[in-house]
Amino acid sequence: MGHLDHAAFGLLTPVLSYAMAVIGAALGLRCTVRALGASGRSRRNWLITAASAIGTGIWTMHFVAMLGFAVRGTDIRYNVPLTILSLLVAMLVVGAGVFCVGFGGDRVRALLVGGLTTGLGVASMHYLGMVALRLHGSVHYDPLLVVLSVVIAVVAATAALWAALNIKSPVAVAVASLVMGAAVSSMHYTGMLAVSVQVVPSGDELPGATAMQFIFPLAVGLGSYLFVTSAFVALSPTARERAAYTSAARPEAGSEAGLEAGSGADDESGSGPGSGSAEAPNATTTVTA
């Protein structure tokens, strides 16, 4: 049995992965709140952004944490296609849950279905990412801990979607994001505690890419996407702000129209042709001889 190290770089990878989960959750919640205040194409676009943010944040959290995962007695490689597939699964399944909430008529049913779908998507991403592992030996799981990790994922996803439906304040969204980040991290490390590895020493070269060759550059790229999208969302006005701008502009337009009307009235009452202020024609004087 190989010795597993879940934090080969100390607290760096757990803290950084938690930060990625929080950023993805915060961005996803803010986009969902914006979506619920919009309609039509705008709502759809906000929901797509929310799904990509949550999915990207969860995936980045998982693989940043995996940078600190090591097994004594064997190297670790990652199957590139399966790793990319896990990212797509995270985005698509989380997107299905978010759209269920965004367009669902019955909010309670939409919340339950969306939370279940999103939670299963998070768990699927995690274990599909684990299937992408390549090492000298075999990986085994504790079924009870696997089930517990899935339950944590579903509860965390349902709580996050509930927050998106009911919490509007930025401070409350920030608190909900911290809680969701902790829940996602707990799901990940619960799933990792379920792992045991039977190492089979071998001198053969492992297929796949190392974490630094593939996982680290991709995680940096996705993390940059989250930061840039966060800045875009922060600078975009909300529906309430746009309504305030519109209502503030209307009185100004009305006052300008009133000034123009008054100016026109003054011109009409001035000394133009046919006005009352025109001088009377000169009277003629008759002289009798």
mmCIF file of N, CA, C and O in Angstrom, residues 3-92:
data_model
loop_
_atom_site.group_PDB
_atom_site.id
_atom_site.type_symbol
_atom_site.label_atom_id
_atom_site.label_comp_id
_atom_site.label_asym_id
_atom_site.label_seq_id
_atom_site.Cartn_x
_atom_site.Cartn_y
_atom_site.Cartn_z
ATOM 1 N N HIS A 3 1.995 5.150 0.437
ATOM 2 C CA HIS A 3 1.670 6.244 1.357
ATOM 3 C C HIS A 3 1.214 7.453 0.546
ATOM 4 O O HIS A 3 1.898 7.895 -0.376
ATOM 5 N N LEU A 4 0.055 8.000 0.908
ATOM 6 C CA LEU A 4 -0.506 9.141 0.185
ATOM 7 C C LEU A 4 -0.209 10.428 0.930
ATOM 8 O O LEU A 4 -0.351 10.504 2.150
ATOM 9 N N ASP A 5 0.186 11.442 0.184
ATOM 10 C CA ASP A 5 0.416 12.776 0.739
ATOM 11 C C ASP A 5 -0.512 13.736 0.001
ATOM 12 O O ASP A 5 -0.374 13.935 -1.209
ATOM 13 N N HIS A 6 -1.468 14.325 0.710
ATOM 14 C CA HIS A 6 -2.443 15.221 0.082
ATOM 15 C C HIS A 6 -2.000 16.676 0.102
ATOM 16 O O HIS A 6 -2.698 17.535 -0.455
ATOM 17 N N ALA A 7 -0.879 16.967 0.723
ATOM 18 C CA ALA A 7 -0.381 18.353 0.785
ATOM 19 C C ALA A 7 1.145 18.321 0.709
ATOM 20 O O ALA A 7 1.838 18.671 1.667
ATOM 21 N N ALA A 8 1.649 17.891 -0.435
ATOM 22 C CA ALA A 8 3.097 17.760 -0.597
ATOM 23 C C ALA A 8 3.811 19.099 -0.516
ATOM 24 O O ALA A 8 5.003 19.154 -0.200
ATOM 25 N N PHE A 9 3.090 20.200 -0.788
ATOM 26 C CA PHE A 9 3.674 21.543 -0.708
ATOM 27 C C PHE A 9 3.186 22.298 0.517
ATOM 28 O O PHE A 9 3.196 23.523 0.537
ATOM 29 N N GLY A 10 2.758 21.572 1.529
ATOM 30 C CA GLY A 10 2.267 22.214 2.741
ATOM 31 C C GLY A 10 0.867 22.782 2.544
ATOM 32 O O GLY A 10 0.038 22.208 1.828
ATOM 33 N N LEU A 11 0.595 23.930 3.159
ATOM 34 C CA LEU A 11 -0.721 24.545 3.090
ATOM 35 C C LEU A 11 -0.954 25.315 1.795
ATOM 36 O O LEU A 11 -2.065 25.812 1.568
ATOM 37 N N LEU A 12 0.054 25.419 0.953
ATOM 38 C CA LEU A 12 -0.070 26.227 -0.261
ATOM 39 C C LEU A 12 -1.215 25.748 -1.146
ATOM 40 O O LEU A 12 -2.093 26.528 -1.529
ATOM 41 N N THR A 13 -1.216 24.470 -1.489
ATOM 42 C CA THR A 13 -2.251 23.979 -2.411
ATOM 43 C C THR A 13 -3.650 23.948 -1.777
ATOM 44 O O THR A 13 -4.619 24.326 -2.452
ATOM 45 N N PRO A 14 -3.832 23.552 -0.506
ATOM 46 C CA PRO A 14 -5.183 23.626 0.069
ATOM 47 C C PRO A 14 -5.737 25.047 0.123
ATOM 48 O O PRO A 14 -6.905 25.275 -0.213
ATOM 49 N N VAL A 15 -4.895 26.007 0.509
ATOM 50 C CA VAL A 15 -5.369 27.400 0.609
ATOM 51 C C VAL A 15 -5.666 27.973 -0.772
ATOM 52 O O VAL A 15 -6.702 28.623 -0.987
ATOM 53 N N LEU A 16 -4.776 27.735 -1.715
ATOM 54 C CA LEU A 16 -4.973 28.262 -3.065
ATOM 55 C C LEU A 16 -6.191 27.616 -3.737
ATOM 56 O O LEU A 16 -6.970 28.293 -4.428
ATOM 57 N N SER A 17 -6.378 26.322 -3.533
ATOM 58 C CA SER A 17 -7.540 25.655 -4.129
ATOM 59 C C SER A 17 -8.836 26.174 -3.513
ATOM 60 O O SER A 17 -9.838 26.360 -4.220
ATOM 61 N N TYR A 18 -8.828 26.423 -2.211
ATOM 62 C CA TYR A 18 -10.012 27.001 -1.561
ATOM 63 C C TYR A 18 -10.317 28.386 -2.134
ATOM 64 O O TYR A 18 -11.493 28.719 -2.394
ATOM 65 N N ALA A 19 -9.270 29.183 -2.368
ATOM 66 C CA ALA A 19 -9.470 30.517 -2.942
ATOM 67 C C ALA A 19 -10.100 30.421 -4.328
ATOM 68 O O ALA A 19 -10.995 31.203 -4.681
ATOM 69 N N MET A 20 -9.671 29.453 -5.134
ATOM 70 C CA MET A 20 -10.246 29.276 -6.465
ATOM 71 C C MET A 20 -11.725 28.885 -6.381
ATOM 72 O O MET A 20 -12.552 29.363 -7.157
ATOM 73 N N ALA A 21 -12.056 28.021 -5.417
ATOM 74 C CA ALA A 21 -13.453 27.620 -5.248
ATOM 75 C C ALA A 21 -14.317 28.803 -4.826
ATOM 76 O O ALA A 21 -15.450 28.970 -5.306
ATOM 77 N N VAL A 22 -13.798 29.650 -3.941
ATOM 78 C CA VAL A 22 -14.551 30.817 -3.475
ATOM 79 C C VAL A 22 -14.768 31.812 -4.611
ATOM 80 O O VAL A 22 -15.870 32.344 -4.799
ATOM 81 N N ILE A 23 -13.721 32.068 -5.398
ATOM 82 C CA ILE A 23 -13.839 33.025 -6.514
ATOM 83 C C ILE A 23 -14.858 32.520 -7.531
ATOM 84 O O ILE A 23 -15.719 33.278 -8.007
ATOM 85 N N GLY A 24 -14.779 31.232 -7.883
ATOM 86 C CA GLY A 24 -15.743 30.684 -8.832
ATOM 87 C C GLY A 24 -17.164 30.749 -8.306
ATOM 88 O O GLY A 24 -18.100 31.088 -9.043
ATOM 89 N N ALA A 25 -17.354 30.442 -7.010
ATOM 90 C CA ALA A 25 -18.691 30.486 -6.419
ATOM 91 C C ALA A 25 -19.224 31.912 -6.377
ATOM 92 O O ALA A 25 -20.391 32.158 -6.718
ATOM 93 N N ALA A 26 -18.380 32.860 -5.969
ATOM 94 C CA ALA A 26 -18.819 34.258 -5.888
ATOM 95 C C ALA A 26 -19.215 34.791 -7.259
ATOM 96 O O ALA A 26 -20.258 35.439 -7.414
ATOM 97 N N LEU A 27 -18.392 34.513 -8.253
ATOM 98 C CA LEU A 27 -18.695 34.975 -9.601
ATOM 99 C C LEU A 27 -19.959 34.319 -10.133
ATOM 100 O O LEU A 27 -20.821 34.983 -10.736
ATOM 101 N N GLY A 28 -20.105 33.015 -9.908
ATOM 102 C CA GLY A 28 -21.297 32.317 -10.364
ATOM 103 C C GLY A 28 -22.564 32.836 -9.700
ATOM 104 O O GLY A 28 -23.600 33.006 -10.359
ATOM 105 N N LEU A 29 -22.508 33.112 -8.396
ATOM 106 C CA LEU A 29 -23.674 33.621 -7.690
ATOM 107 C C LEU A 29 -24.052 35.017 -8.173
ATOM 108 O O LEU A 29 -25.232 35.326 -8.377
ATOM 109 N N ARG A 30 -23.058 35.880 -8.368
ATOM 110 C CA ARG A 30 -23.344 37.236 -8.849
ATOM 111 C C ARG A 30 -23.971 37.191 -10.237
ATOM 112 O O ARG A 30 -24.906 37.940 -10.539
ATOM 113 N N CYS A 31 -23.452 36.311 -11.105
ATOM 114 C CA CYS A 31 -24.021 36.200 -12.456
ATOM 115 C C CYS A 31 -25.439 35.656 -12.408
ATOM 116 O O CYS A 31 -26.303 36.093 -13.188
ATOM 117 N N THR A 32 -25.699 34.720 -11.502
ATOM 118 C CA THR A 32 -27.051 34.174 -11.381
ATOM 119 C C THR A 32 -28.017 35.235 -10.876
ATOM 120 O O THR A 32 -29.167 35.327 -11.345
ATOM 121 N N VAL A 33 -27.576 36.049 -9.917
ATOM 122 C CA VAL A 33 -28.411 37.150 -9.431
ATOM 123 C C VAL A 33 -28.717 38.117 -10.566
ATOM 124 O O VAL A 33 -29.850 38.580 -10.731
ATOM 125 N N ARG A 34 -27.703 38.446 -11.384
ATOM 126 C CA ARG A 34 -27.932 39.320 -12.543
ATOM 127 C C ARG A 34 -28.917 38.682 -13.514
ATOM 128 O O ARG A 34 -29.771 39.361 -14.091
ATOM 129 N N ALA A 35 -28.790 37.374 -13.717
ATOM 130 C CA ALA A 35 -29.673 36.679 -14.657
ATOM 131 C C ALA A 35 -31.122 36.738 -14.207
ATOM 132 O O ALA A 35 -32.032 36.942 -15.023
ATOM 133 N N LEU A 36 -31.361 36.573 -12.912
ATOM 134 C CA LEU A 36 -32.725 36.573 -12.405
ATOM 135 C C LEU A 36 -33.369 37.946 -12.517
ATOM 136 O O LEU A 36 -34.606 38.063 -12.496
ATOM 137 N N GLY A 37 -32.558 38.991 -12.640
ATOM 138 C CA GLY A 37 -33.079 40.339 -12.829
ATOM 139 C C GLY A 37 -33.178 40.738 -14.282
ATOM 140 O O GLY A 37 -33.559 41.871 -14.584
ATOM 141 N N ALA A 38 -32.844 39.836 -15.191
ATOM 142 C CA ALA A 38 -32.889 40.118 -16.629
ATOM 143 C C ALA A 38 -33.900 39.200 -17.294
ATOM 144 O O ALA A 38 -34.574 38.402 -16.643
ATOM 145 N N SER A 39 -33.990 39.319 -18.603
ATOM 146 C CA SER A 39 -34.913 38.470 -19.349
ATOM 147 C C SER A 39 -34.361 38.227 -20.743
ATOM 148 O O SER A 39 -33.450 38.932 -21.196
ATOM 149 N N GLY A 40 -34.922 37.204 -21.412
ATOM 150 C CA GLY A 40 -34.549 36.932 -22.793
ATOM 151 C C GLY A 40 -33.093 36.549 -22.961
ATOM 152 O O GLY A 40 -32.527 35.774 -22.186
ATOM 153 N N ARG A 41 -32.465 37.128 -23.985
ATOM 154 C CA ARG A 41 -31.082 36.786 -24.310
ATOM 155 C C ARG A 41 -30.121 37.193 -23.197
ATOM 156 O O ARG A 41 -29.145 36.506 -22.936
ATOM 157 N N SER A 42 -30.411 38.304 -22.534
ATOM 158 C CA SER A 42 -29.539 38.755 -21.453
ATOM 159 C C SER A 42 -29.502 37.744 -20.310
ATOM 160 O O SER A 42 -28.444 37.436 -19.770
ATOM 161 N N ARG A 43 -30.668 37.193 -19.958
ATOM 162 C CA ARG A 43 -30.714 36.173 -18.898
ATOM 163 C C ARG A 43 -29.910 34.947 -19.310
ATOM 164 O O ARG A 43 -29.145 34.400 -18.511
ATOM 165 N N ARG A 44 -30.083 34.516 -20.551
ATOM 166 C CA ARG A 44 -29.347 33.345 -21.031
ATOM 167 C C ARG A 44 -27.842 33.568 -20.953
ATOM 168 O O ARG A 44 -27.092 32.705 -20.489
ATOM 169 N N ASN A 45 -27.381 34.743 -21.378
ATOM 170 C CA ASN A 45 -25.942 35.027 -21.371
ATOM 171 C C ASN A 45 -25.377 35.063 -19.956
ATOM 172 O O ASN A 45 -24.274 34.568 -19.701
ATOM 173 N N TRP A 46 -26.130 35.646 -19.032
ATOM 174 C CA TRP A 46 -25.668 35.677 -17.645
ATOM 175 C C TRP A 46 -25.594 34.272 -17.058
ATOM 176 O O TRP A 46 -24.674 33.945 -16.301
ATOM 177 N N LEU A 47 -26.563 33.419 -17.400
ATOM 178 C CA LEU A 47 -26.558 32.051 -16.887
ATOM 179 C C LEU A 47 -25.398 31.248 -17.468
ATOM 180 O O LEU A 47 -24.795 30.417 -16.777
ATOM 181 N N ILE A 48 -25.076 31.470 -18.737
ATOM 182 C CA ILE A 48 -23.918 30.799 -19.338
ATOM 183 C C ILE A 48 -22.640 31.218 -18.623
ATOM 184 O O ILE A 48 -21.774 30.390 -18.321
ATOM 185 N N THR A 49 -22.520 32.506 -18.334
ATOM 186 C CA THR A 49 -21.344 32.989 -17.605
ATOM 187 C C THR A 49 -21.280 32.398 -16.206
ATOM 188 O O THR A 49 -20.208 32.020 -15.724
ATOM 189 N N ALA A 50 -22.437 32.291 -15.547
ATOM 190 C CA ALA A 50 -22.484 31.700 -14.206
ATOM 191 C C ALA A 50 -22.035 30.248 -14.240
ATOM 192 O O ALA A 50 -21.240 29.802 -13.385
ATOM 193 N N ALA A 51 -22.525 29.486 -15.216
ATOM 194 C CA ALA A 51 -22.164 28.068 -15.311
ATOM 195 C C ALA A 51 -20.680 27.905 -15.582
ATOM 196 O O ALA A 51 -20.014 27.052 -14.975
ATOM 197 N N SER A 52 -20.129 28.710 -16.491
ATOM 198 C CA SER A 52 -18.697 28.605 -16.788
ATOM 199 C C SER A 52 -17.857 29.001 -15.582
ATOM 200 O O SER A 52 -16.805 28.404 -15.324
ATOM 201 N N ALA A 53 -18.321 29.996 -14.820
ATOM 202 C CA ALA A 53 -17.564 30.440 -13.644
ATOM 203 C C ALA A 53 -17.552 29.373 -12.557
ATOM 204 O O ALA A 53 -16.496 29.041 -12.000
ATOM 205 N N ILE A 54 -18.733 28.824 -12.238
ATOM 206 C CA ILE A 54 -18.805 27.800 -11.187
ATOM 207 C C ILE A 54 -18.046 26.547 -11.613
ATOM 208 O O ILE A 54 -17.264 25.974 -10.846
ATOM 209 N N GLY A 55 -18.269 26.103 -12.852
ATOM 210 C CA GLY A 55 -17.576 24.910 -13.339
ATOM 211 C C GLY A 55 -16.068 25.093 -13.375
ATOM 212 O O GLY A 55 -15.309 24.218 -12.945
ATOM 213 N N THR A 56 -15.628 26.252 -13.870
ATOM 214 C CA THR A 56 -14.186 26.530 -13.918
ATOM 215 C C THR A 56 -13.595 26.610 -12.521
ATOM 216 O O THR A 56 -12.502 26.090 -12.260
ATOM 217 N N GLY A 57 -14.298 27.275 -11.605
ATOM 218 C CA GLY A 57 -13.792 27.409 -10.240
ATOM 219 C C GLY A 57 -13.651 26.069 -9.547
ATOM 220 O O GLY A 57 -12.639 25.805 -8.879
ATOM 221 N N ILE A 58 -14.646 25.193 -9.722
ATOM 222 C CA ILE A 58 -14.591 23.875 -9.084
ATOM 223 C C ILE A 58 -13.480 23.026 -9.695
ATOM 224 O O ILE A 58 -12.734 22.346 -8.980
ATOM 225 N N TRP A 59 -13.387 23.039 -11.026
ATOM 226 C CA TRP A 59 -12.338 22.259 -11.692
ATOM 227 C C TRP A 59 -10.959 22.746 -11.271
ATOM 228 O O TRP A 59 -10.061 21.947 -10.963
ATOM 229 N N THR A 60 -10.764 24.069 -11.261
ATOM 230 C CA THR A 60 -9.464 24.627 -10.866
ATOM 231 C C THR A 60 -9.150 24.277 -9.423
ATOM 232 O O THR A 60 -8.005 23.945 -9.083
ATOM 233 N N MET A 61 -10.170 24.348 -8.553
ATOM 234 C CA MET A 61 -9.967 23.975 -7.162
ATOM 235 C C MET A 61 -9.455 22.541 -7.056
ATOM 236 O O MET A 61 -8.493 22.248 -6.333
ATOM 237 N N HIS A 62 -10.121 21.633 -7.799
ATOM 238 C CA HIS A 62 -9.755 20.211 -7.717
ATOM 239 C C HIS A 62 -8.308 19.983 -8.150
ATOM 240 O O HIS A 62 -7.536 19.321 -7.444
ATOM 241 N N PHE A 63 -7.929 20.536 -9.300
ATOM 242 C CA PHE A 63 -6.608 20.207 -9.825
ATOM 243 C C PHE A 63 -5.486 21.031 -9.195
ATOM 244 O O PHE A 63 -4.338 20.596 -9.191
ATOM 245 N N VAL A 64 -5.806 22.202 -8.646
ATOM 246 C CA VAL A 64 -4.793 22.890 -7.835
ATOM 247 C C VAL A 64 -4.501 22.068 -6.584
ATOM 248 O O VAL A 64 -3.349 21.917 -6.171
ATOM 249 N N ALA A 65 -5.558 21.507 -5.975
ATOM 250 C CA ALA A 65 -5.351 20.624 -4.824
ATOM 251 C C ALA A 65 -4.563 19.387 -5.227
ATOM 252 O O ALA A 65 -3.726 18.882 -4.463
ATOM 253 N N MET A 66 -4.792 18.874 -6.452
ATOM 254 C CA MET A 66 -4.091 17.682 -6.920
ATOM 255 C C MET A 66 -2.610 17.944 -7.180
ATOM 256 O O MET A 66 -1.811 17.000 -7.250
ATOM 257 N N LEU A 67 -2.234 19.213 -7.325
ATOM 258 C CA LEU A 67 -0.807 19.525 -7.464
ATOM 259 C C LEU A 67 -0.033 19.097 -6.220
ATOM 260 O O LEU A 67 1.168 18.801 -6.290
ATOM 261 N N GLY A 68 -0.724 19.084 -5.081
ATOM 262 C CA GLY A 68 -0.084 18.662 -3.841
ATOM 263 C C GLY A 68 -0.263 17.194 -3.524
ATOM 264 O O GLY A 68 0.128 16.735 -2.440
ATOM 265 N N PHE A 69 -0.861 16.431 -4.448
ATOM 266 C CA PHE A 69 -1.105 15.009 -4.210
ATOM 267 C C PHE A 69 0.090 14.198 -4.700
ATOM 268 O O PHE A 69 0.532 14.354 -5.847
ATOM 269 N N ALA A 70 0.605 13.344 -3.840
ATOM 270 C CA ALA A 70 1.751 12.505 -4.199
ATOM 271 C C ALA A 70 1.572 11.133 -3.573
ATOM 272 O O ALA A 70 0.921 10.978 -2.531
ATOM 273 N N VAL A 71 2.140 10.124 -4.231
ATOM 274 C CA VAL A 71 2.109 8.743 -3.740
ATOM 275 C C VAL A 71 3.540 8.240 -3.679
ATOM 276 O O VAL A 71 4.266 8.273 -4.690
ATOM 277 N N ARG A 72 3.940 7.805 -2.492
ATOM 278 C CA ARG A 72 5.313 7.310 -2.324
ATOM 279 C C ARG A 72 5.502 6.006 -3.108
ATOM 280 O O ARG A 72 4.695 5.088 -3.017
ATOM 281 N N GLY A 73 6.547 5.966 -3.906
ATOM 282 C CA GLY A 73 6.866 4.756 -4.652
ATOM 283 C C GLY A 73 6.463 4.786 -6.107
ATOM 284 O O GLY A 73 6.712 3.825 -6.836
ATOM 285 N N THR A 74 5.816 5.889 -6.543
ATOM 286 C CA THR A 74 5.404 5.980 -7.941
ATOM 287 C C THR A 74 5.267 7.431 -8.364
ATOM 288 O O THR A 74 4.919 8.301 -7.546
ATOM 289 N N ASP A 75 5.537 7.682 -9.631
ATOM 290 C CA ASP A 75 5.246 8.992 -10.206
ATOM 291 C C ASP A 75 3.767 9.060 -10.555
ATOM 292 O O ASP A 75 3.058 8.054 -10.549
ATOM 293 N N ILE A 76 3.294 10.277 -10.867
ATOM 294 C CA ILE A 76 1.889 10.477 -11.238
ATOM 295 C C ILE A 76 1.843 11.232 -12.557
ATOM 296 O O ILE A 76 2.557 12.216 -12.758
ATOM 297 N N ARG A 77 1.008 10.741 -13.457
ATOM 298 C CA ARG A 77 0.754 11.423 -14.727
ATOM 299 C C ARG A 77 -0.763 11.583 -14.882
ATOM 300 O O ARG A 77 -1.542 10.977 -14.166
ATOM 301 N N TYR A 78 -1.158 12.435 -15.841
ATOM 302 C CA TYR A 78 -2.575 12.684 -16.090
ATOM 303 C C TYR A 78 -2.898 12.457 -17.564
ATOM 304 O O TYR A 78 -2.171 12.929 -18.445
ATOM 305 N N ASN A 79 -3.987 11.737 -17.789
ATOM 306 C CA ASN A 79 -4.480 11.547 -19.146
ATOM 307 C C ASN A 79 -5.101 12.865 -19.609
ATOM 308 O O ASN A 79 -6.097 13.331 -19.031
ATOM 309 N N VAL A 80 -4.548 13.478 -20.650
ATOM 310 C CA VAL A 80 -4.972 14.813 -21.071
ATOM 311 C C VAL A 80 -6.426 14.839 -21.564
ATOM 312 O O VAL A 80 -7.205 15.701 -21.126
ATOM 313 N N PRO A 81 -6.846 13.952 -22.471
ATOM 314 C CA PRO A 81 -8.249 14.010 -22.921
ATOM 315 C C PRO A 81 -9.262 13.843 -21.786
ATOM 316 O O PRO A 81 -10.274 14.555 -21.744
ATOM 317 N N LEU A 82 -8.994 12.917 -20.863
ATOM 318 C CA LEU A 82 -9.927 12.731 -19.752
ATOM 319 C C LEU A 82 -9.961 13.943 -18.829
ATOM 320 O O LEU A 82 -11.014 14.308 -18.286
ATOM 321 N N THR A 83 -8.813 14.583 -18.659
ATOM 322 C CA THR A 83 -8.757 15.775 -17.810
ATOM 323 C C THR A 83 -9.565 16.903 -18.418
ATOM 324 O O THR A 83 -10.317 17.606 -17.719
ATOM 325 N N ILE A 84 -9.448 17.103 -19.725
ATOM 326 C CA ILE A 84 -10.239 18.130 -20.401
ATOM 327 C C ILE A 84 -11.719 17.770 -20.371
ATOM 328 O O ILE A 84 -12.590 18.634 -20.186
ATOM 329 N N LEU A 85 -12.024 16.478 -20.535
ATOM 330 C CA LEU A 85 -13.417 16.032 -20.467
ATOM 331 C C LEU A 85 -14.025 16.339 -19.104
ATOM 332 O O LEU A 85 -15.199 16.723 -19.017
ATOM 333 N N SER A 86 -13.245 16.191 -18.048
ATOM 334 C CA SER A 86 -13.759 16.495 -16.704
ATOM 335 C C SER A 86 -14.131 17.976 -16.588
ATOM 336 O O SER A 86 -15.109 18.329 -15.912
ATOM 337 N N LEU A 87 -13.357 18.846 -17.248
ATOM 338 C CA LEU A 87 -13.685 20.279 -17.243
ATOM 339 C C LEU A 87 -14.988 20.526 -17.989
ATOM 340 O O LEU A 87 -15.858 21.284 -17.518
ATOM 341 N N LEU A 88 -15.157 19.904 -19.143
ATOM 342 C CA LEU A 88 -16.385 20.079 -19.922
ATOM 343 C C LEU A 88 -17.602 19.540 -19.170
ATOM 344 O O LEU A 88 -18.681 20.152 -19.196
ATOM 345 N N VAL A 89 -17.433 18.397 -18.508
ATOM 346 C CA VAL A 89 -18.529 17.837 -17.715
ATOM 347 C C VAL A 89 -18.941 18.800 -16.611
ATOM 348 O O VAL A 89 -20.138 19.035 -16.365
ATOM 349 N N ALA A 90 -17.950 19.383 -15.936
ATOM 350 C CA ALA A 90 -18.250 20.336 -14.863
ATOM 351 C C ALA A 90 -19.076 21.501 -15.390
ATOM 352 O O ALA A 90 -20.093 21.885 -14.799
ATOM 353 N N MET A 91 -18.669 22.070 -16.524
ATOM 354 C CA MET A 91 -19.385 23.232 -17.066
ATOM 355 C C MET A 91 -20.787 22.859 -17.551
ATOM 356 O O MET A 91 -21.757 23.572 -17.286
ATOM 357 N N LEU A 92 -20.902 21.730 -18.276
ATOM 358 C CA LEU A 92 -22.184 21.362 -18.859
ATOM 359 C C LEU A 92 -23.207 20.970 -17.799
ATOM 360 O O LEU A 92 -24.368 21.409 -17.846
#
